[in-house]
XYZ file of C-alpha atoms in Angstrom:
436
model
C 0.117 -0.155 0.035
C 1.036 3.558 -0.443
C 1.189 5.218 2.981
C 1.821 8.983 4.086
C 3.299 9.544 7.639
C 2.953 13.381 8.615
C 5.334 14.515 11.292
C 8.891 12.811 11.129
C 9.884 13.199 14.829
C 10.574 10.311 17.061
C 7.056 8.656 16.575
C 6.859 9.374 12.895
C 10.167 8.595 11.583
C 10.302 5.179 13.108
C 6.797 4.292 11.789
C 7.814 5.325 8.191
C 10.849 3.476 8.263
C 8.986 0.204 9.874
C 6.137 0.544 7.616
C 8.735 0.702 4.231
C 10.354 -2.411 5.973
C 7.385 -4.348 5.593
C 6.852 -3.550 1.887
C 4.506 -0.560 1.865
C 5.525 2.466 -0.343
C 5.878 5.536 2.324
C 6.273 9.206 2.233
C 7.046 10.990 5.473
C 6.194 14.648 5.672
C 7.572 17.116 8.062
C 8.061 21.209 8.015
C 11.758 20.629 9.902
C 14.356 21.082 6.597
C 17.090 19.897 8.496
C 15.187 16.857 9.805
C 14.061 15.871 6.405
C 17.332 16.245 4.710
C 18.993 13.790 7.234
C 16.171 11.293 6.739
C 16.285 11.514 3.120
C 20.260 10.797 3.411
C 19.470 7.984 5.018
C 20.571 9.394 8.632
C 18.678 8.874 11.786
C 18.455 11.957 13.664
C 18.154 10.328 16.747
C 19.260 7.005 18.332
C 16.713 4.575 18.560
C 18.262 0.655 18.259
C 17.562 -0.717 14.879
C 16.255 2.327 13.342
C 19.411 3.096 11.299
C 19.567 -0.283 9.369
C 15.541 -0.163 8.309
C 15.956 3.866 7.528
C 18.920 3.153 5.218
C 17.563 -0.216 3.776
C 14.246 1.421 3.073
C 15.786 4.817 1.270
C 17.839 2.100 -0.755
C 15.280 0.212 -1.867
C 13.048 3.288 -3.149
C 9.949 2.261 -0.719
C 10.934 5.312 1.576
C 10.994 8.799 0.764
C 10.852 12.071 2.667
C 9.641 15.572 1.757
C 8.513 18.956 3.425
C 5.680 19.191 0.648
C 2.488 18.026 2.125
C 0.978 17.790 -1.501
C 3.237 14.760 -1.857
C 0.498 12.896 0.601
C -1.792 13.019 -2.090
C -2.271 9.575 -3.571
C -1.639 7.735 -0.597
C -4.195 4.931 0.929
C -3.354 5.535 4.539
C -2.279 9.174 6.172
C -0.769 8.716 9.536
C -0.769 11.682 11.886
C 2.328 11.400 14.041
C 3.161 14.825 15.260
C 3.904 15.826 18.923
C 1.229 17.027 21.645
C 3.712 18.805 24.065
C 2.331 20.240 27.417
C 1.047 23.629 26.970
C 3.597 26.142 28.607
C 0.856 27.615 30.787
C -0.951 24.774 31.940
C -0.933 20.761 32.268
C -3.170 20.176 29.112
C -1.960 19.003 25.648
C -1.003 21.335 23.092
C -2.948 20.338 19.775
C -1.375 23.212 17.566
C 0.615 20.737 15.405
C -2.195 17.859 15.252
C -4.618 20.515 14.118
C -2.081 22.143 11.538
C -1.373 18.480 10.372
C -4.804 17.767 9.621
C -5.783 21.002 7.986
C -2.586 20.623 5.917
C -3.579 17.567 4.667
C -7.247 18.154 4.050
C -6.794 19.768 0.322
C -4.936 16.449 -0.724
C -7.663 13.929 0.756
C -9.345 11.568 -1.748
C -12.777 9.628 -1.179
C -11.978 6.403 0.701
C -8.887 7.571 2.161
C -8.130 6.567 5.649
C -6.588 9.113 8.056
C -5.163 7.478 11.036
C -4.151 9.367 14.003
C -1.298 8.084 16.181
C -0.422 11.014 18.139
C -1.276 10.750 21.759
C -4.368 13.244 22.399
C -7.096 14.193 24.936
C -10.333 12.134 24.571
C -12.879 13.768 22.153
C -10.070 15.183 19.781
C -10.679 12.662 17.294
C -14.665 13.453 17.138
C -13.325 17.183 16.378
C -11.028 16.067 13.784
C -13.513 13.641 12.159
C -15.907 16.716 11.524
C -13.157 18.432 9.381
C -12.016 14.986 7.743
C -15.497 13.277 6.827
C -16.783 15.900 4.303
C -13.628 14.953 2.105
C -15.175 11.661 1.890
C -12.151 10.215 3.859
C -12.397 8.382 6.987
C -10.465 9.285 10.202
C -9.630 6.854 12.706
C -7.487 6.682 15.894
C -4.566 4.075 15.920
C -2.332 4.866 19.151
C 0.939 3.878 19.530
C 2.351 1.912 22.232
C 6.201 2.437 21.625
C 8.908 1.818 24.348
C 12.054 4.189 23.649
C 14.812 1.761 22.931
C 12.465 -0.927 21.483
C 10.283 1.248 19.226
C 10.987 -0.713 15.907
C 10.416 -3.756 17.434
C 7.058 -2.514 18.904
C 6.098 -1.251 15.528
C 6.893 -4.045 13.497
C 5.590 -6.981 16.086
C 3.269 -5.110 18.410
C 1.808 -6.890 21.452
C -1.471 -5.311 20.263
C -3.242 -3.097 17.772
C -5.891 -0.835 18.828
C -8.283 0.527 15.877
C -10.668 3.483 17.139
C -13.355 3.748 13.959
C -16.497 5.563 13.208
C -19.745 3.346 13.417
C -21.292 2.205 10.144
C -19.490 0.739 6.832
C -16.855 3.185 6.831
C -15.355 2.247 9.776
C -15.609 -1.171 9.136
C -13.653 -0.733 5.759
C -11.247 1.812 7.629
C -10.523 -1.275 10.096
C -9.838 -3.939 7.278
C -7.548 -1.322 5.572
C -5.664 -1.414 8.952
C -5.043 -5.068 9.324
C -3.939 -4.944 5.606
C -1.408 -2.223 6.760
C 0.046 -3.949 9.754
C -0.391 -7.400 7.745
C 2.695 -8.860 9.325
C 1.569 -8.534 12.773
C -1.860 -9.564 11.936
C -0.478 -12.910 10.554
C 1.138 -13.561 13.690
C -2.467 -13.135 15.334
C -1.390 -10.022 17.063
C -4.535 -8.986 19.047
C -6.707 -6.435 16.923
C -8.918 -4.468 19.001
C -11.493 -2.498 17.113
C -13.184 0.266 19.346
C -14.901 3.776 19.123
C -12.826 6.665 18.362
C -12.948 7.841 22.400
C -12.212 4.323 23.518
C -8.794 4.358 21.460
C -7.776 7.509 22.895
C -8.364 6.671 26.035
C -6.499 3.365 25.607
C -3.357 5.266 25.270
C -3.482 7.628 28.323
C -4.916 4.914 30.466
C -2.198 2.861 29.746
C 0.567 5.379 30.516
C -1.433 6.573 33.637
C -1.365 2.977 35.077
C 2.375 2.492 34.251
C 3.075 5.807 35.880
C 0.879 5.019 38.721
C 2.534 1.775 39.282
C 6.174 3.016 39.396
C 5.175 5.970 41.802
C 3.605 3.522 43.915
C 6.721 1.392 44.581
C 8.656 4.691 44.952
C 6.305 5.957 47.520
C 7.039 2.379 49.300
C 10.765 3.390 48.775
C 9.752 6.555 51.245
C 8.339 4.350 53.763
C 11.230 1.988 53.459
C 13.638 4.520 54.118
C 12.263 5.760 57.228
C 11.993 1.938 58.514
C 14.845 0.138 57.527
C 13.005 -1.976 54.780
C 14.399 -3.109 51.495
C 12.021 -1.731 48.609
C 13.770 -4.009 46.069
C 13.252 -7.390 48.494
C 9.388 -5.689 48.636
C 8.761 -5.438 45.071
C 10.142 -8.986 44.441
C 7.710 -10.313 47.276
C 4.742 -8.619 45.845
C 5.702 -8.961 42.098
C 5.096 -12.805 42.634
C 1.340 -12.057 42.808
C 0.364 -12.688 39.076
C -2.281 -9.605 39.737
C 0.513 -7.337 40.441
C 3.518 -8.456 38.563
C 6.995 -7.291 38.982
C 7.675 -5.067 35.778
C 7.509 -1.693 36.582
C 8.281 -1.875 40.332
C 11.772 -0.780 40.129
C 12.030 1.941 42.814
C 14.570 4.962 42.041
C 14.603 8.548 40.778
C 11.424 7.889 38.693
C 10.097 8.177 35.321
C 10.738 10.963 32.672
C 10.731 11.432 28.791
C 8.460 12.695 26.539
C 5.454 10.785 27.270
C 4.477 9.546 30.922
C 4.957 13.162 32.304
C 2.940 15.189 29.946
C 0.494 12.417 29.246
C -0.451 12.072 32.766
C -0.784 15.868 33.244
C -2.952 16.141 29.852
C -5.452 13.547 31.201
C -5.793 15.028 34.452
C -6.464 18.312 32.548
C -8.905 16.805 30.116
C -10.826 15.045 33.083
C -11.085 18.653 34.850
C -12.535 19.827 31.445
C -14.901 17.034 31.160
C -16.186 17.793 34.777
C -14.691 14.362 36.081
C -11.293 15.798 37.719
C -11.637 13.725 40.642
C -11.986 10.439 38.777
C -8.087 10.838 38.074
C -7.097 13.342 40.907
C -4.702 10.422 42.253
C -2.487 10.978 39.159
C -1.509 14.573 40.843
C 0.094 12.631 43.647
C 1.383 9.972 41.121
C 3.248 13.183 39.688
C 4.407 14.515 42.799
C 5.733 11.263 44.228
C 7.923 11.003 41.050
C 9.519 14.475 40.950
C 10.134 14.047 45.050
C 12.400 11.265 44.356
C 14.798 13.326 42.131
C 14.923 15.769 44.956
C 15.557 12.721 47.292
C 18.364 11.237 44.992
C 20.066 15.164 45.459
C 19.750 14.835 49.052
C 20.778 11.401 49.589
C 24.213 12.330 47.399
C 24.710 15.587 49.786
C 24.236 13.233 52.747
C 26.749 10.484 51.387
C 29.212 13.003 50.910
C 29.189 14.430 54.532
C 26.486 16.914 54.192
C 28.092 19.108 51.594
C 28.841 18.704 47.872
C 30.422 22.423 47.598
C 33.549 22.003 45.314
C 33.158 18.074 45.226
C 33.839 16.004 42.261
C 30.641 13.970 41.381
C 30.089 11.641 38.146
C 26.733 11.265 37.031
C 26.327 7.817 35.308
C 23.680 8.938 32.437
C 22.095 11.723 30.854
C 19.106 10.056 28.704
C 15.800 9.489 30.551
C 16.193 5.525 30.031
C 18.892 3.598 28.442
C 18.792 2.671 24.802
C 17.915 6.187 24.025
C 19.630 9.693 23.501
C 16.128 11.330 24.821
C 16.730 13.849 27.509
C 13.117 15.157 27.809
C 12.463 15.686 31.234
C 15.227 13.385 32.203
C 15.474 12.803 35.763
C 19.135 12.236 35.202
C 19.644 15.763 34.189
C 17.577 17.285 37.096
C 19.796 15.659 39.448
C 22.850 16.779 37.753
C 21.681 20.218 37.459
C 20.569 20.311 41.231
C 23.934 18.988 42.293
C 25.630 21.818 40.295
C 23.526 24.428 41.661
C 24.494 23.028 45.111
C 28.385 23.805 44.171
C 29.669 20.430 43.012
C 31.942 20.086 40.117
C 29.420 17.850 37.988
C 30.799 15.573 34.907
C 28.119 13.887 33.275
C 28.879 10.747 30.859
C 26.286 8.744 28.774
C 26.650 6.387 25.997
C 24.504 8.264 23.622
C 23.143 11.528 25.116
C 25.818 13.756 25.467
C 25.305 16.006 22.538
C 21.701 16.296 23.565
C 22.192 17.100 27.020
C 25.153 19.426 26.296
C 22.818 21.481 24.358
C 20.376 21.504 27.060
C 22.780 22.132 29.787
C 25.851 23.506 28.573
C 27.044 24.557 32.248
C 27.771 20.791 33.170
C 31.085 18.997 32.297
C 30.701 16.207 29.738
C 32.763 13.172 29.197
C 32.284 10.361 26.732
C 34.590 7.955 28.021
C 33.485 6.237 31.319
C 36.442 5.818 33.076
C 37.736 9.042 32.058
C 34.570 10.469 33.745
C 35.169 8.293 36.798
C 39.085 9.386 37.249
C 39.227 11.490 40.391
C 35.478 11.632 41.397
C 34.638 12.264 45.211
C 31.467 10.389 44.623
C 29.271 8.665 42.092
C 25.783 8.530 41.133
C 24.053 6.136 38.756
C 21.120 7.997 37.542
C 20.547 5.860 33.927
C 20.601 2.160 34.040
C 22.756 1.597 30.846
C 24.503 -1.968 30.868
C 27.837 -0.150 31.012
C 27.303 0.805 34.650
C 24.987 -1.814 35.698
C 26.703 -4.710 34.449
C 29.806 -3.891 32.760
C 31.338 -1.917 35.611
C 33.196 -4.166 38.344
C 33.386 -2.251 41.539
C 36.960 -3.145 41.665
C 37.890 -1.183 38.506
C 35.823 1.618 39.446
C 37.517 1.928 42.615
C 40.847 1.888 41.123
C 40.059 5.193 39.163
C 38.097 7.644 41.897
C 39.330 9.638 44.678
C 36.252 8.678 46.954
C 34.569 5.453 47.012
C 30.970 6.743 47.581
C 28.154 5.472 45.188
C 24.441 6.665 45.238
C 22.685 3.988 43.007
C 19.552 6.432 41.718
C 17.907 3.270 39.895
C 18.948 0.435 42.348
C 20.480 -1.607 39.605
C 23.743 -2.558 41.207
C 24.346 -5.610 43.332
C 24.900 -3.507 46.781
C 27.065 -6.530 48.314
C 29.501 -6.580 45.398
C 30.103 -2.771 45.877
C 30.567 -2.587 49.591
C 32.645 -5.742 49.434
C 35.050 -3.901 46.930
C 35.063 -1.197 49.411
C 32.527 1.305 48.742
C 29.982 3.099 50.575
C 26.874 2.327 48.810
C 23.636 4.238 48.958
C 20.362 2.811 47.498
C 16.735 4.294 47.084
C 14.781 2.962 49.682
C 17.280 0.153 50.447
C 19.036 -0.109 53.809
């Protein structure tokens, strides 16, 4: 099939390349000329495992092209809307400027029978409003939310754990659902669950999933706060309750909390939308979920201060990590960088290292020191804090080796990802989040 993808940021670029990799003819469209130039040359503008290969393969095959001209969307059977929905600058609600602009720009090029598939995360009710503008063209608007995990986005696009299609009632909706089944033919052939809903439910599926995951993370971090004042070990607690099949162990990793471009802004936008609908009390708990999450960053800073004798002024601190999670160079709302900046503000001499995110971090926070080589960054440090759980830190950094590089054997495990016993045996003072 011929597809267009409007918006070639993280979501759109991955989607376009992945769709080309399973045989579709894809045109990616974005207003950012530099981004389009990079993608057209087969160069991924951000780090995502597996993307570079399918991007360059798609360009070489001729199935994948990129342009700044919306008119080139004309003739596509399905038009995916994958633009950003950032948090509004003056509030918690989602900014739909880019979604509205994408749809309005696309409308003149739609044909009878086309399918416009929204993938952006939007407040419930958005699709119904957009459908009023799309339907008069003869096209059908559907909502097809994404469930990508950064670091696994290519896999999650090509081989998702479920597909959701929110469609309007009637023949047009049924036809549109069949079109999406054809688009995702490789996943459908593997019997991937294909769930057809109304538009509102499809919109809610995405934000509800993110709200649940955020709640689970903040729940275990709330337990970590209790553990810290009682002497309990939150990691053992998580293991114990995680054996309950109704709860599960995933997303019960206590530490400095979640970040990135999705969970924080999505739970805030969900809260804002609930208020607009007169049902703010239904998700009022998400305010506390957000507060707990932000509080853990402050706790990591205080734990580091305490570990270094009550002051970090002019202390050399190595921060292991800058991206909000491993396998990514994304620094949006990164807990790692918030901690680094806070320590710098307290007078510490902060050196940040990260396998992929240094360039992005330096552009955002040039006041920090950045060193690409892990061992060089550790050399002479008075203290170390792990804030992004890259394998380079959690599995491939022997505590004995690290001890030979630093000036002071003090380590704060902001992700509870290290073997505390091993580090202590190597002579380190180890401090975990919610661990004795």
